[in-house]
Coordinates of C-alpha atoms and ligand atoms in Angstrom, one line a residue:
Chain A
X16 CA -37.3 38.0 0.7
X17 CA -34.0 36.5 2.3
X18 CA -33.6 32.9 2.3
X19 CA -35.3 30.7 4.1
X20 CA -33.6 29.7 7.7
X21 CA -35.4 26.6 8.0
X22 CA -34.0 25.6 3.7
X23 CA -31.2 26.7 4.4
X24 CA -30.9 24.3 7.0
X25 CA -31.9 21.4 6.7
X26 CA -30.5 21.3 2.3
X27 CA -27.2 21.8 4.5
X28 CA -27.7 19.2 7.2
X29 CA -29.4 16.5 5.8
X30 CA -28.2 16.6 2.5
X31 CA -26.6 13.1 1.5
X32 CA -30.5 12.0 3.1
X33 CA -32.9 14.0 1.2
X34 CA -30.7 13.2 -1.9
X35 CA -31.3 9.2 -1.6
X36 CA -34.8 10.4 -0.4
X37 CA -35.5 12.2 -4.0
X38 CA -33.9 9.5 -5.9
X39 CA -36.3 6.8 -4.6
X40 CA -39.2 9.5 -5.2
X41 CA -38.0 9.3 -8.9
X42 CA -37.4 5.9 -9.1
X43 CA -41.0 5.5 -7.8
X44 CA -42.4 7.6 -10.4
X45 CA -44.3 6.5 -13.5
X46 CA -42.8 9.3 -15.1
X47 CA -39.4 7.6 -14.6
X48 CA -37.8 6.2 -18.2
X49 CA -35.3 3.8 -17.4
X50 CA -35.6 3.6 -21.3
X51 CA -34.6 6.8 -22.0
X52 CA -31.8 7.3 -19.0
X53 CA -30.0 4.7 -16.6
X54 CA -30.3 4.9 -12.9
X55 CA -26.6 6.4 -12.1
X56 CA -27.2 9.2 -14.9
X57 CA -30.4 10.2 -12.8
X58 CA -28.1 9.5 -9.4
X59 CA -25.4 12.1 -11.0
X60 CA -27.6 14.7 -11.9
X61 CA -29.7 14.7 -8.8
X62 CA -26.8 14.7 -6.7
X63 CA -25.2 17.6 -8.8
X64 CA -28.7 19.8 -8.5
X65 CA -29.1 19.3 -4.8
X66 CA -25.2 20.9 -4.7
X67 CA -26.0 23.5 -6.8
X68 CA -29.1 24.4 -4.5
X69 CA -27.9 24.1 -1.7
X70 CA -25.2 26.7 -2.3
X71 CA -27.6 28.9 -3.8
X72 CA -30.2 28.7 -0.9
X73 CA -27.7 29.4 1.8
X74 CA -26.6 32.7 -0.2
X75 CA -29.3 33.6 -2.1
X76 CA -32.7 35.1 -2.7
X77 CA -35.6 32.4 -2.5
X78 CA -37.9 35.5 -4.5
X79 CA -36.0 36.2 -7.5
X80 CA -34.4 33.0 -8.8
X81 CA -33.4 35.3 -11.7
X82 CA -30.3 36.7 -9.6
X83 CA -26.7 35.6 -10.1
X84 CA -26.5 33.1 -6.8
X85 CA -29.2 31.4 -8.7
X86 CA -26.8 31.3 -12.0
X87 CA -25.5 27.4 -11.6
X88 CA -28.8 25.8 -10.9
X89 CA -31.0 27.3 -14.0
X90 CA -27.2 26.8 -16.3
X91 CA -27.7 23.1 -14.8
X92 CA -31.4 22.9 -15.1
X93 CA -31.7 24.2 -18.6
X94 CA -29.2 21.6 -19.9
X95 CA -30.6 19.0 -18.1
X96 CA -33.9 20.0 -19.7
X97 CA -32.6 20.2 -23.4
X98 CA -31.0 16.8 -22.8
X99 CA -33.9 15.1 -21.5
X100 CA -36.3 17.1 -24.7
X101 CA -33.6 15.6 -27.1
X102 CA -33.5 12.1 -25.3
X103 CA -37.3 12.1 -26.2
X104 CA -38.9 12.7 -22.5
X105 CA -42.2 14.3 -22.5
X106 CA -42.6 17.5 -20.6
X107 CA -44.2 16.7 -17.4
X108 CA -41.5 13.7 -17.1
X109 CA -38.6 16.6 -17.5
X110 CA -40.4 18.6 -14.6
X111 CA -41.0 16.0 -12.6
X112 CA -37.2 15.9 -11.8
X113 CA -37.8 19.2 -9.7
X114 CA -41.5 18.5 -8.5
X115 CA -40.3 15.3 -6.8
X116 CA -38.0 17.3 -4.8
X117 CA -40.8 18.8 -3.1
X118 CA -41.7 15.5 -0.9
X119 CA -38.3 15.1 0.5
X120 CA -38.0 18.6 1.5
X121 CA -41.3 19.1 2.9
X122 CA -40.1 15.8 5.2
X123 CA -37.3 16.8 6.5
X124 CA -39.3 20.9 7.1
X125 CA -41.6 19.1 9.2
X126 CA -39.2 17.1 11.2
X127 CA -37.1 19.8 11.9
X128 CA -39.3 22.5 12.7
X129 CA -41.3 20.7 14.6
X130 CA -44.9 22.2 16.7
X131 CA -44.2 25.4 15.6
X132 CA -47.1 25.6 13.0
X133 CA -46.1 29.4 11.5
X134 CA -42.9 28.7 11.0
X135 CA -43.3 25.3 9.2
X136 CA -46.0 26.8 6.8
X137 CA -43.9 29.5 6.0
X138 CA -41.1 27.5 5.5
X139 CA -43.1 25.1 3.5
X140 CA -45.0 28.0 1.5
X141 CA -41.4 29.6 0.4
X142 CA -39.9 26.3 -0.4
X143 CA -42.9 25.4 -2.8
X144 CA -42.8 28.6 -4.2
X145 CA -39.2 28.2 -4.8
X146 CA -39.7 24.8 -6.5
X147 CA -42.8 25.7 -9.0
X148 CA -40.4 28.8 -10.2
X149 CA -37.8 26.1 -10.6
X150 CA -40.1 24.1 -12.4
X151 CA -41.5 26.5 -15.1
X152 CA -37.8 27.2 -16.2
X153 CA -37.6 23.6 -17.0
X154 CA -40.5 23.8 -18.5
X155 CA -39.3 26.6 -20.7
X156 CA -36.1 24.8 -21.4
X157 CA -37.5 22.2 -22.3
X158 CA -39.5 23.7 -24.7
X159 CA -36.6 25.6 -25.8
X160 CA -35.1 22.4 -26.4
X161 CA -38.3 20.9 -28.2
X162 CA -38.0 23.6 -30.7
X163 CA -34.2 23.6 -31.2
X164 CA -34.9 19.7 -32.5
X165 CA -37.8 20.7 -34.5
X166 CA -35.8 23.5 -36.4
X167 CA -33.2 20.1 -37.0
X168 CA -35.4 18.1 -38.6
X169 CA -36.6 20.9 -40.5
X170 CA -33.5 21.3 -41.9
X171 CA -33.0 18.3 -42.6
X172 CA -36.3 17.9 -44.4
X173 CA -35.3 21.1 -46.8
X174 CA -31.8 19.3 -47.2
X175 CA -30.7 18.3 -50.5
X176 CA -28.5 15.8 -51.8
X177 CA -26.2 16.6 -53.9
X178 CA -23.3 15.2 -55.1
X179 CA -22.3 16.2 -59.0
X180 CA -20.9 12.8 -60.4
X181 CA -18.5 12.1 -63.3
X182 CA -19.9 9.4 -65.0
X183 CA -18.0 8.9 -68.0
X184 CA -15.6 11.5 -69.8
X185 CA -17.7 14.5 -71.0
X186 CA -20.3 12.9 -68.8
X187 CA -21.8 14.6 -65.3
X188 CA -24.9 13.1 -63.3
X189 CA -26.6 15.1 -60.9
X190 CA -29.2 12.9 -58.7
X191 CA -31.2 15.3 -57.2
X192 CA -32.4 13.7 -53.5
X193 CA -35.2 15.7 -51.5
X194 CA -37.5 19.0 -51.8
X195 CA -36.3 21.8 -53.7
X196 CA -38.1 24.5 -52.2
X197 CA -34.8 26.0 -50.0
X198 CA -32.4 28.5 -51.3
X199 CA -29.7 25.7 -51.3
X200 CA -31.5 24.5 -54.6
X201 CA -30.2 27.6 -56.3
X202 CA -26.5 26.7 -54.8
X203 CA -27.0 23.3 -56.4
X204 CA -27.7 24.5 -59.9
X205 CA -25.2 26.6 -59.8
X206 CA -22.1 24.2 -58.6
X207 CA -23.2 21.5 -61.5
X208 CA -22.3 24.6 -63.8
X209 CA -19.1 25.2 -62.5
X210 CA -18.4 21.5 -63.0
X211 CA -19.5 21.7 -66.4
X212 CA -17.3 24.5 -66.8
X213 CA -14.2 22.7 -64.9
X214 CA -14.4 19.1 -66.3
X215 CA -15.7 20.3 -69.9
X216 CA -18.6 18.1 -70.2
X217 CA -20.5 18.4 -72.9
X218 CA -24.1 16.4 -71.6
X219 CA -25.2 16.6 -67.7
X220 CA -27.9 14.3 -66.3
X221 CA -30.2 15.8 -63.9
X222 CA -32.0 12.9 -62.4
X223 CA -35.4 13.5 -60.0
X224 CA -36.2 10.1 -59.6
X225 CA -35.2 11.6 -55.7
X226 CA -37.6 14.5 -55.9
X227 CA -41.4 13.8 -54.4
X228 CA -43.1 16.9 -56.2
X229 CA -42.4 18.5 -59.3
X230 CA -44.5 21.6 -59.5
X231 CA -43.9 25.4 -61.2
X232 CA -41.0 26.4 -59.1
X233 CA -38.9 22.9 -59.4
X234 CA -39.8 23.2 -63.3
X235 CA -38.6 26.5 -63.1
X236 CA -35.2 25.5 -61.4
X237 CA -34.6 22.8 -63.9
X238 CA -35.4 24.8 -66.5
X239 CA -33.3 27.8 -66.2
X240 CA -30.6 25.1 -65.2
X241 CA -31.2 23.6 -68.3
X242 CA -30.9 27.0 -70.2
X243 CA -27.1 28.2 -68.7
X244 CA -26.2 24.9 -69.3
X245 CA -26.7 25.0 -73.5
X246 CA -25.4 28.7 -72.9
X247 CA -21.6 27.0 -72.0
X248 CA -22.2 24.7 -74.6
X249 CA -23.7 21.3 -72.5
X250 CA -26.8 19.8 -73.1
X251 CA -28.6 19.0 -70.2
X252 CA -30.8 15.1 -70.2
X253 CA -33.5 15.4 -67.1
X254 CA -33.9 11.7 -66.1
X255 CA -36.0 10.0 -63.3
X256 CA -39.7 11.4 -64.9
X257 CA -42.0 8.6 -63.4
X258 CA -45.3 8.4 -65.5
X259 CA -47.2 10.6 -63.1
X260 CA -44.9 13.1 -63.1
X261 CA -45.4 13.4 -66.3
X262 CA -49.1 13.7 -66.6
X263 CA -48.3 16.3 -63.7
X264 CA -46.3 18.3 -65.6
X265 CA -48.5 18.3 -68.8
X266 CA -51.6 19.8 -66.7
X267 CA -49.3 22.1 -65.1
X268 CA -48.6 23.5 -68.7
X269 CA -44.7 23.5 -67.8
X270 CA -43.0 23.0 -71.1
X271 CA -40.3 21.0 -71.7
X272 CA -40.8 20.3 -75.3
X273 CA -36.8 22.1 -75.9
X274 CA -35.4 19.4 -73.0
X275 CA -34.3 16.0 -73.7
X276 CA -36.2 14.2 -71.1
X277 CA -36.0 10.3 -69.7
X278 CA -37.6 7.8 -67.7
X279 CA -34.3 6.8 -66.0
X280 CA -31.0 7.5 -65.0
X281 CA -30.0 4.5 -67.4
X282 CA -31.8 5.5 -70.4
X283 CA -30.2 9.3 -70.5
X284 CA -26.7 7.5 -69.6
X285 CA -27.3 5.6 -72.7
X286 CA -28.9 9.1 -75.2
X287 CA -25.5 10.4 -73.4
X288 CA -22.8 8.0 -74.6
X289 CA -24.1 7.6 -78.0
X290 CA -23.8 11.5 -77.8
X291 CA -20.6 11.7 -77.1
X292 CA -19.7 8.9 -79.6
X293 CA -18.6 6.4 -77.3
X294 CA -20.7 2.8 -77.1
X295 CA -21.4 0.2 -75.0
X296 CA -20.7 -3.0 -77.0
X297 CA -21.0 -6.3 -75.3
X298 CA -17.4 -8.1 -74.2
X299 CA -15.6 -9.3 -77.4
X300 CA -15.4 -13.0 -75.4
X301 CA -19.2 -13.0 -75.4
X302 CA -19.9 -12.2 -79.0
Chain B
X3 CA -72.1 15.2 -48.4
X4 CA -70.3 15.0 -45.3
X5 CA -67.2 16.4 -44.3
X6 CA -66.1 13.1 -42.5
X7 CA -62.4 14.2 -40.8
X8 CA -61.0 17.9 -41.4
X9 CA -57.1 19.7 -40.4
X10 CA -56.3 23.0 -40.4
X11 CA -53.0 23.8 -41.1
X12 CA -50.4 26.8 -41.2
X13 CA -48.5 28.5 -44.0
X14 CA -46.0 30.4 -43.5
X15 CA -42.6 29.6 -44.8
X16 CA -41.2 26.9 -47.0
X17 CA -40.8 24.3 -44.3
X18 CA -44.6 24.6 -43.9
X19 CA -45.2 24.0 -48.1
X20 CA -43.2 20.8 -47.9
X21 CA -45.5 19.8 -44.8
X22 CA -48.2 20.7 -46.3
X23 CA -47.8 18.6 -49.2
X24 CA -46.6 15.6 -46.7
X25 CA -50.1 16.3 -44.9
X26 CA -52.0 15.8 -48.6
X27 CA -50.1 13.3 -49.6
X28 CA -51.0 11.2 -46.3
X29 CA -54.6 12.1 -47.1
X30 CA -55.0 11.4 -50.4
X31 CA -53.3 7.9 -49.7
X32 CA -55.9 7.1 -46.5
X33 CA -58.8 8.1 -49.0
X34 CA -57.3 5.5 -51.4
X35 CA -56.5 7.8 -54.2
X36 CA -54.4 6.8 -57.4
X37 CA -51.0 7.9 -57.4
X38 CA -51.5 9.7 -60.5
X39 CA -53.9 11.8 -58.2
X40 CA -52.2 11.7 -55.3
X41 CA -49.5 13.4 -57.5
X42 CA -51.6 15.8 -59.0
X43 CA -53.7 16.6 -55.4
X44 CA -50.1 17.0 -54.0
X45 CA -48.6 19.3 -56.7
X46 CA -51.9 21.3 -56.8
X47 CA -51.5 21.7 -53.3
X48 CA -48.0 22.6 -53.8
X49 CA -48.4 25.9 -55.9
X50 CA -51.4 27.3 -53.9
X51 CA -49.3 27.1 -50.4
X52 CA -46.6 28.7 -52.1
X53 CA -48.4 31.9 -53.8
X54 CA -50.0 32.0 -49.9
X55 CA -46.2 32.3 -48.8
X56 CA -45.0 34.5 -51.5
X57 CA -47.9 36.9 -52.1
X58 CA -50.3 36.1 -49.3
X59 CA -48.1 36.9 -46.8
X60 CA -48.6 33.6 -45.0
X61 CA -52.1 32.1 -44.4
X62 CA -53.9 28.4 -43.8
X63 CA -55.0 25.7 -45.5
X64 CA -58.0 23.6 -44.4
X65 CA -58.0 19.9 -45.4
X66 CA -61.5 18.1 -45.6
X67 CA -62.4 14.8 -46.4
X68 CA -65.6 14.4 -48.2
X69 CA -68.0 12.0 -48.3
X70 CA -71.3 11.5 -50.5
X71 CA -73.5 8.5 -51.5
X72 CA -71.8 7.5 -54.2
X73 CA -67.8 9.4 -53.7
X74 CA -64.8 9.7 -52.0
X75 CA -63.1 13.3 -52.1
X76 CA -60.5 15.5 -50.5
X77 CA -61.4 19.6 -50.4
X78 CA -58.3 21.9 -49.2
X79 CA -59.4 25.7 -48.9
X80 CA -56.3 28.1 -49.0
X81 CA -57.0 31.0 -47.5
X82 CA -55.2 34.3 -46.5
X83 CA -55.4 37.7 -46.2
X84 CA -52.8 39.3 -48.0
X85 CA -52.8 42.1 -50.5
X86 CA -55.3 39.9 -52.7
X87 CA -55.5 39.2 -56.3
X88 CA -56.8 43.2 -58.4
X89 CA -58.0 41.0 -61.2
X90 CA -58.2 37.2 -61.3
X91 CA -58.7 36.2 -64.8
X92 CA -55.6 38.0 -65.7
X93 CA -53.8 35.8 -62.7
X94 CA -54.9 33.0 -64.1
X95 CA -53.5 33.3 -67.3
X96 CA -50.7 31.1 -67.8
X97 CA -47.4 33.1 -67.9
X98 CA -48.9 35.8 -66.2
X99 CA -46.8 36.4 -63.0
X100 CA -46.0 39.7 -60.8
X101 CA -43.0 37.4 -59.0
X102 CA -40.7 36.2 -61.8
X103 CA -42.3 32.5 -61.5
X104 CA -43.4 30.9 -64.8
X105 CA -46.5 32.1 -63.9
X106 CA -48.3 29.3 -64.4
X107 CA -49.3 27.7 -60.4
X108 CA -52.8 29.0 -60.4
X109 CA -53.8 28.1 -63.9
X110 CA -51.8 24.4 -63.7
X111 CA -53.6 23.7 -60.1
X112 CA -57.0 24.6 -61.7
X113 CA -56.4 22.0 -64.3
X114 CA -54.8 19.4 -61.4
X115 CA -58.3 19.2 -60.1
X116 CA -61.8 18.0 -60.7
X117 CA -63.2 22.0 -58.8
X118 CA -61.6 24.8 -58.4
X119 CA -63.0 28.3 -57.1
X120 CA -61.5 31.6 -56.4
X121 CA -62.6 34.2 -54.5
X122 CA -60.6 37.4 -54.1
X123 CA -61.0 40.6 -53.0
X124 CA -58.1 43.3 -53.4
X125 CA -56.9 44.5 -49.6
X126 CA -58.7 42.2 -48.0
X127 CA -56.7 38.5 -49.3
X128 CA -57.7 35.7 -51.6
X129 CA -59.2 32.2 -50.9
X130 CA -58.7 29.3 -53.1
X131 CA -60.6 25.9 -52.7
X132 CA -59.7 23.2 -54.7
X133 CA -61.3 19.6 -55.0
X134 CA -60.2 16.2 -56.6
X135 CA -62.7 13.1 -56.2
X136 CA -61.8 9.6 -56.0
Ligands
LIG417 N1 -52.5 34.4 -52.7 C1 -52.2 35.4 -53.5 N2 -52.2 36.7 -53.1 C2 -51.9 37.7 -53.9 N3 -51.6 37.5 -55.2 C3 -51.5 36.3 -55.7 C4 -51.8 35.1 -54.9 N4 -51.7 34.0 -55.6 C5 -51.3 34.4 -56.9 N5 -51.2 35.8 -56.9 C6 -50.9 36.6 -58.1 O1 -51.2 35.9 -59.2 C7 -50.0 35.7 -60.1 C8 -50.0 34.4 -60.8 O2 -49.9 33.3 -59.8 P1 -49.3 31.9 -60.3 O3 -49.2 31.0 -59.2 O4 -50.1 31.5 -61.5 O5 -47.9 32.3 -60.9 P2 -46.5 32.7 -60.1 O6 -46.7 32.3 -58.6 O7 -46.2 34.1 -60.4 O8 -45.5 31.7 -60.8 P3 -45.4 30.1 -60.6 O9 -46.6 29.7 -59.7 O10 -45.6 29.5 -62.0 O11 -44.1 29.8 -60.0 C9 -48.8 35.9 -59.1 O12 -47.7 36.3 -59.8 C10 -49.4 36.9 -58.1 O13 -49.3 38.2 -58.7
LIG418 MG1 -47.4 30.5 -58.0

């Protein structure tokens, strides 16, 4: 199917009206969220669309909005979409940019057209058509959206923190922060050996006071950690065992009888200096 | 005893472990558990999501909240249907493992939890349920 005369038209003629038309429908709308996005964003990008469509309507094919006249207005509509999922909009408020487009158009069809009844319908019926196509695509970009920030925060949720501190000479800390169930825990392990190896520290502190769960495969990590460790000549103090990790760990039948373990970061700091051979004395003026 | 509130949950990947572990932990803490239990529920939890991920070939877990006269409880039911388990007892031996682990997930969450009970059936997947009661 060709475009639509009567579309093509009036989106040409009446333009700068159906446009402040469509922005009072929105304005109107409880799905508007004047939290979420100020009035001259939703001005800018409703002016921009109607451009978009207008050009594509005058050249295009109102059956296949899949074509390359159609190109700008789904570019424009799909990052409008994954905007407005990432701003937080639901996804009948995202839709409901195109939808309420339908009002305005269907206006101006009738008052243009006039008595002539086939026409209009068919004019009308194309122009509907037009818009609910429109309207899924959002939809799907917005979903595409919705799942791009769900695979963000999933990532960050696997994310570890890990920074491999010098706390002293001969001295590293490790303060393991999040889940170790990603591949990056492997990465982790391996860059506090290195350290070991390039600052020649003869104790490192892994501290999971950060880590929620401490089940076979963390115990696993630690230990084998623990193991290359002794193997370039560190010992390794695991620090931050709170008293029901412990009980955890004893049921899970994970040993760590070979490992020097600690309540706190503080406590193995201290096993470590004395270690080493250096002491913490109080300040000569307060003896 | 009533099942009062009940989730179903999938398991596929290690995002979904950590989430379910998030999901029992939130339980555990509305049912008014101890955190020693919460712990234990949690890390329980923990090793039979990830034998469902690593040998099940992805699966579910259904979390119930039980109810009786006289005790609070929380049930979760991991269930898939993988290549299941040729002979459980051996499985269940601690430092037994086909997957270079320490071997030692279903044997520690049996001894995380108040009831335990595996069912099995070579071809056709496994289904562990696991209970801990207030
Ligand atoms: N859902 C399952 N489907 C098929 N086989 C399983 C399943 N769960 C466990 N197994 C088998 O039982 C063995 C023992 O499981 P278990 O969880 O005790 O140890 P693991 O997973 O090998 O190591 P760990 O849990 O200590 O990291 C596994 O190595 C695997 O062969
Ligand atoms: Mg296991």
């Amino acid at each position: 199917m060709p475009t639509d005369p009567w579309l093509a038209h009036i989106v040409s003629k009446f333009e700068s009206e159906i446009l402040a038309d469509w922005i009072q429908h929105q304005l109107a709308a409880d799905t508007l969220r004047r939290d979420l996005m100020s009035e001259a964003e939703l001005v800018e990008q409703s002016r921009a669309f109607l451009g978009l469509l207008r050009e594509a309507v005058q050249k295009g094919n109102l059956a296949d909005t899949t074509g390359p006249e159609w190109t700008p207005v789904r570019e424009m509509l799909a990052c409008v979409s994954r905007a407005r999922a990432k701003q937080g909009f639901t996804a009948s408020e995202t839709a409901t940019f195109v939808f309420s487009l339908k009002q305005p158009l269907f206006a101006r069809l009738r008052g243009e057209v006039g008595t002539d009844v086939d026409a209009l319908g068919d004019a009308v019926w194309r122009t509907t058509v037009l818009l609910d196509k429109l309207g899924l695509y959002t939809a799907e970009s917005y979903q595409k959206g919705r799942e791009e920030v769900i695979a963000r925060q999933q990532q960050e949720m696997m994310e570890l923190s890990t920074p491999v501190v010098k706390l002293w000479e001969g001295i590293l800390a490790l303060p393991l922060i999040g889940t170790l169930d990603s591949a990056r825990t492997q990465i982790v392990m391996e860059n506090l050996l290195e350290r070991i190896v390039e600052t020649g520290a003869s104790i490192a502190i892994i501290d999971i006071t950060g880590v929620p769960t401490v089940d076979t495969l963390v115990a696993q990590h630690l230990l084998k950690t623990v193991a290359a460790a002794r193997l370039m000549g560190a010992d390794c103090i695991i620090s931050g065992i709170r008293p029901q990790i412990a009980q955890t760990i004893v049921h899970l039948g994970v040993e760590l009888t070979n490992v020097i373990t600690k309540a706190t970061l503080a406590d193995a700091f201290t096993v470590a200096l004395e270690r080493t051979g250096a002491t913490i004395a109080p300040r000569s003026g307060h003896v | 005893m009533a099942v009062v509130k009940h989730e179903t949950r999938e398991i596929r990947s290690a995002e979904d472990i950590v989430l379910v572990r998030q999901a029992v932990r939130a339980w555990a803490i509305e049912l008014g558990f101890r955190l020693v239990d919460q712990t234990k529920l949690v890390t329980a939890a923990s090793e039979l999501a990830r034998n469902i991920v690593d040998y099940g070939g992805g699966g579910t877990v259904v979390i119930e909240a039980l109810n009786d006269a006289e005790r609070r409880g929380l049930r979760l039911r991991f269930e898939d249907h993988g290549p299941g388990i040729e002979d459980v007892d051996t499985a269940l031996r601690d430092g037994y493992t086909t997957g270079g682990g320490l071997g030692l997930g279903l044997g520690g969450a049996r001894r995380l939890v108040n009831e335990f009970e595996i069912v099995s059936a070579p071809g056709r997947g496994t289904r562990v349920t696991i209970t801990r009661w207030r």
